[in-house]
GROMACS .gro file of C-alpha atoms in nm:
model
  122
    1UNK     CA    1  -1.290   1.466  -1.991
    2UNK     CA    2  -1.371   1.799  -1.859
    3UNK     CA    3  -1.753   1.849  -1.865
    4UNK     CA    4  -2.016   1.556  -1.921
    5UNK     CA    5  -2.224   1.689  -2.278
    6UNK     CA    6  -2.382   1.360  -2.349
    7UNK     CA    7  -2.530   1.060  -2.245
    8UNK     CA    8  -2.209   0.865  -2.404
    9UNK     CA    9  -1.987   1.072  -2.207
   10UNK     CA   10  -2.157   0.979  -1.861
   11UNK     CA   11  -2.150   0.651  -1.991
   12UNK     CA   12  -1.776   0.630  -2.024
   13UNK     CA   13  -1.681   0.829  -1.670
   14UNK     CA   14  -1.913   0.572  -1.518
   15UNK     CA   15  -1.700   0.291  -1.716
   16UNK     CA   16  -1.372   0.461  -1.577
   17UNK     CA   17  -1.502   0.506  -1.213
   18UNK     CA   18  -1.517   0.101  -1.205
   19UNK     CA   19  -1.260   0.031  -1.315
   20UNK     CA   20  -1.044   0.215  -1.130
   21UNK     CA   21  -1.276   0.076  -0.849
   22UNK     CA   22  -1.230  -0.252  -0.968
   23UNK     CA   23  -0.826  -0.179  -0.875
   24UNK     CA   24  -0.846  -0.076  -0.577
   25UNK     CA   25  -1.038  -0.335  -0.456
   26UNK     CA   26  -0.889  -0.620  -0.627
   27UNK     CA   27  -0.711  -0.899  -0.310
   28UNK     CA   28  -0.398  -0.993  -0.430
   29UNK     CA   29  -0.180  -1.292  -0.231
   30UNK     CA   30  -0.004  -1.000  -0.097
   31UNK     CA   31  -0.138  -0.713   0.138
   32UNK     CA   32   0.057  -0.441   0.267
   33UNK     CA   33  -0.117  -0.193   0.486
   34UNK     CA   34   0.001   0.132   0.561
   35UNK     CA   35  -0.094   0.295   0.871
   36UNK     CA   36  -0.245   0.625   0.767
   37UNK     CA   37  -0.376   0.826   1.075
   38UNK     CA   38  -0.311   1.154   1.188
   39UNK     CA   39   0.032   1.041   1.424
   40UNK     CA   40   0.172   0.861   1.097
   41UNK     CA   41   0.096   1.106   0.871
   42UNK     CA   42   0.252   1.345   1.073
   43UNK     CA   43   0.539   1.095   1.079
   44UNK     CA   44   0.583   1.060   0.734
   45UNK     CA   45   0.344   0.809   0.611
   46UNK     CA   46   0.264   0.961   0.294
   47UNK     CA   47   0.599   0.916   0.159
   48UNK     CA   48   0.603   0.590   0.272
   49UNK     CA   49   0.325   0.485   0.104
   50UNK     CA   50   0.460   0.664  -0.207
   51UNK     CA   51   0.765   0.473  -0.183
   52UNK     CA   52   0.570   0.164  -0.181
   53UNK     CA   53   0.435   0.207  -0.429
   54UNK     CA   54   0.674   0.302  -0.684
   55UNK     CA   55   0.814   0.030  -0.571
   56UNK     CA   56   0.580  -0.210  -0.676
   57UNK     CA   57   0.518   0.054  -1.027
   58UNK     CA   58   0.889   0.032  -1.130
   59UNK     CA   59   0.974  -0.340  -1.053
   60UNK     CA   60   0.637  -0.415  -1.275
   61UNK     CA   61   0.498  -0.649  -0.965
   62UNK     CA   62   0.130  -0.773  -0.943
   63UNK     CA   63  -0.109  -0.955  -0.728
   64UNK     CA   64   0.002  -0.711  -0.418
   65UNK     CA   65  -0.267  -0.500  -0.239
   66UNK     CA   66  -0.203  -0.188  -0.100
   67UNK     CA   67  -0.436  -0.079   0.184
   68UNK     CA   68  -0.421   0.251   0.391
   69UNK     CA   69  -0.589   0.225   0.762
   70UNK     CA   70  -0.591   0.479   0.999
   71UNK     CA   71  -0.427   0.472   1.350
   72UNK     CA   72  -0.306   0.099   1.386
   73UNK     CA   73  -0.189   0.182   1.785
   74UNK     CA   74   0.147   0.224   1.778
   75UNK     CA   75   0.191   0.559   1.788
   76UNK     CA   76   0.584   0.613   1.872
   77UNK     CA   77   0.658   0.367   1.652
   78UNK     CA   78   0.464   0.523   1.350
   79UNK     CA   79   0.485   0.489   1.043
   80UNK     CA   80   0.374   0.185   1.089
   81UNK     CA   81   0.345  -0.069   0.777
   82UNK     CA   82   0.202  -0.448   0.809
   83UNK     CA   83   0.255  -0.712   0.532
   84UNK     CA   84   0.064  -1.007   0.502
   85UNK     CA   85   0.148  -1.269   0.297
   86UNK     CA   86  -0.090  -1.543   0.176
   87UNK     CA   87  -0.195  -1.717   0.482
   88UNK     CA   88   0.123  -1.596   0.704
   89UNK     CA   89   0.100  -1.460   1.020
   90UNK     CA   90   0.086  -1.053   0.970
   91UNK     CA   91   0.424  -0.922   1.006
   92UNK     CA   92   0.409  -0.563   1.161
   93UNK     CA   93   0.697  -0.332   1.132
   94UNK     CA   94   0.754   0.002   1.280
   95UNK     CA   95   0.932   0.318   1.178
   96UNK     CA   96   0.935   0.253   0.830
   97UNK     CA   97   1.077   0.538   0.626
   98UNK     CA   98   1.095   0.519   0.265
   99UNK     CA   99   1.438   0.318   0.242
  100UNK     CA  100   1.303   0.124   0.533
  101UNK     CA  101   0.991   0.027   0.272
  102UNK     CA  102   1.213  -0.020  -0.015
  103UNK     CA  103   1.428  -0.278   0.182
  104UNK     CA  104   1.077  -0.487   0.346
  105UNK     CA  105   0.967  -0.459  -0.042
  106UNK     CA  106   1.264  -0.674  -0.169
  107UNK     CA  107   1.346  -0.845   0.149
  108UNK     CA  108   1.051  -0.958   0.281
  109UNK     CA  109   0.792  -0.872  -0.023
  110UNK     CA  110   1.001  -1.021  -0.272
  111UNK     CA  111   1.189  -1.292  -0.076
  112UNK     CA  112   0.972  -1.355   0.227
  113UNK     CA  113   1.269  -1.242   0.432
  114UNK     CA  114   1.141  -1.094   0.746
  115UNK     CA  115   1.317  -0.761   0.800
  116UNK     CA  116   1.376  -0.798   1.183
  117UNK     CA  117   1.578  -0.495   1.270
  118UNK     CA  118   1.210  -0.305   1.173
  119UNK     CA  119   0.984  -0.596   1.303
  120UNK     CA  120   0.740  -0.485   1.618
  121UNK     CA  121   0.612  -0.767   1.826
  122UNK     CA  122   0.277  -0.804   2.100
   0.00000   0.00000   0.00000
């Protein structure tokens, strides 16, 4: 919908705009939270996200939140990505590249594996 001509057509960009809100903020047993400030952009957070979620697009999985938050405070360690799992402890892991993402996605996501090799602890 390019331009908004009639009262029907507000009407149905205001219907969209919930929903779509509705989405984003719907809690899922699963959150994953991507750490989105300047450092881990700069370190390749974006794609990281990205790969998340394809990830979670192509293997059809629901009932998993994605958050972005900015800088979480590990900044040499960035990108940073924590995963929190019903009422587990949050499991913070560090470095996470793409393939790093894909593998705490079907490891740890999938078959509440911790990935330890990626894990940060304190």
């Amino acid at each position: 919908m390019d331009r908004v001509k009639s009262l029907e057509d507000l009407k149905k960009l205001r219907e969209q705009a919930l929903e779509k809100r509705k989405l984003k903020t719907a809690s899922g047993e699963v959150q994953i939270i991507v750490g989105m400030g300047t450092v881990g952009i700069a370190a390749g957070a974006r794609e990281t996200l990205k790969a998340i979620l394809e990830f979670i697009e192509k293997e059809n999985l629901s009932g998993i939140t994605v958050r972005q938050t900015g800088n979480i405070g590990w900044d040499s360690y960035e990108p940073i990505v924590q995963v929190v799992i019903g009422d587990q402890p949050k499991v913070t892991y560090g470095k996470v590249t793409p393939d790093v993402a894909i593998r705490i996605m079907k490891e740890h996501v999938l078959n509440g594996q911790v990935v330890k090799d990626f894990m940060l602890e304190g």
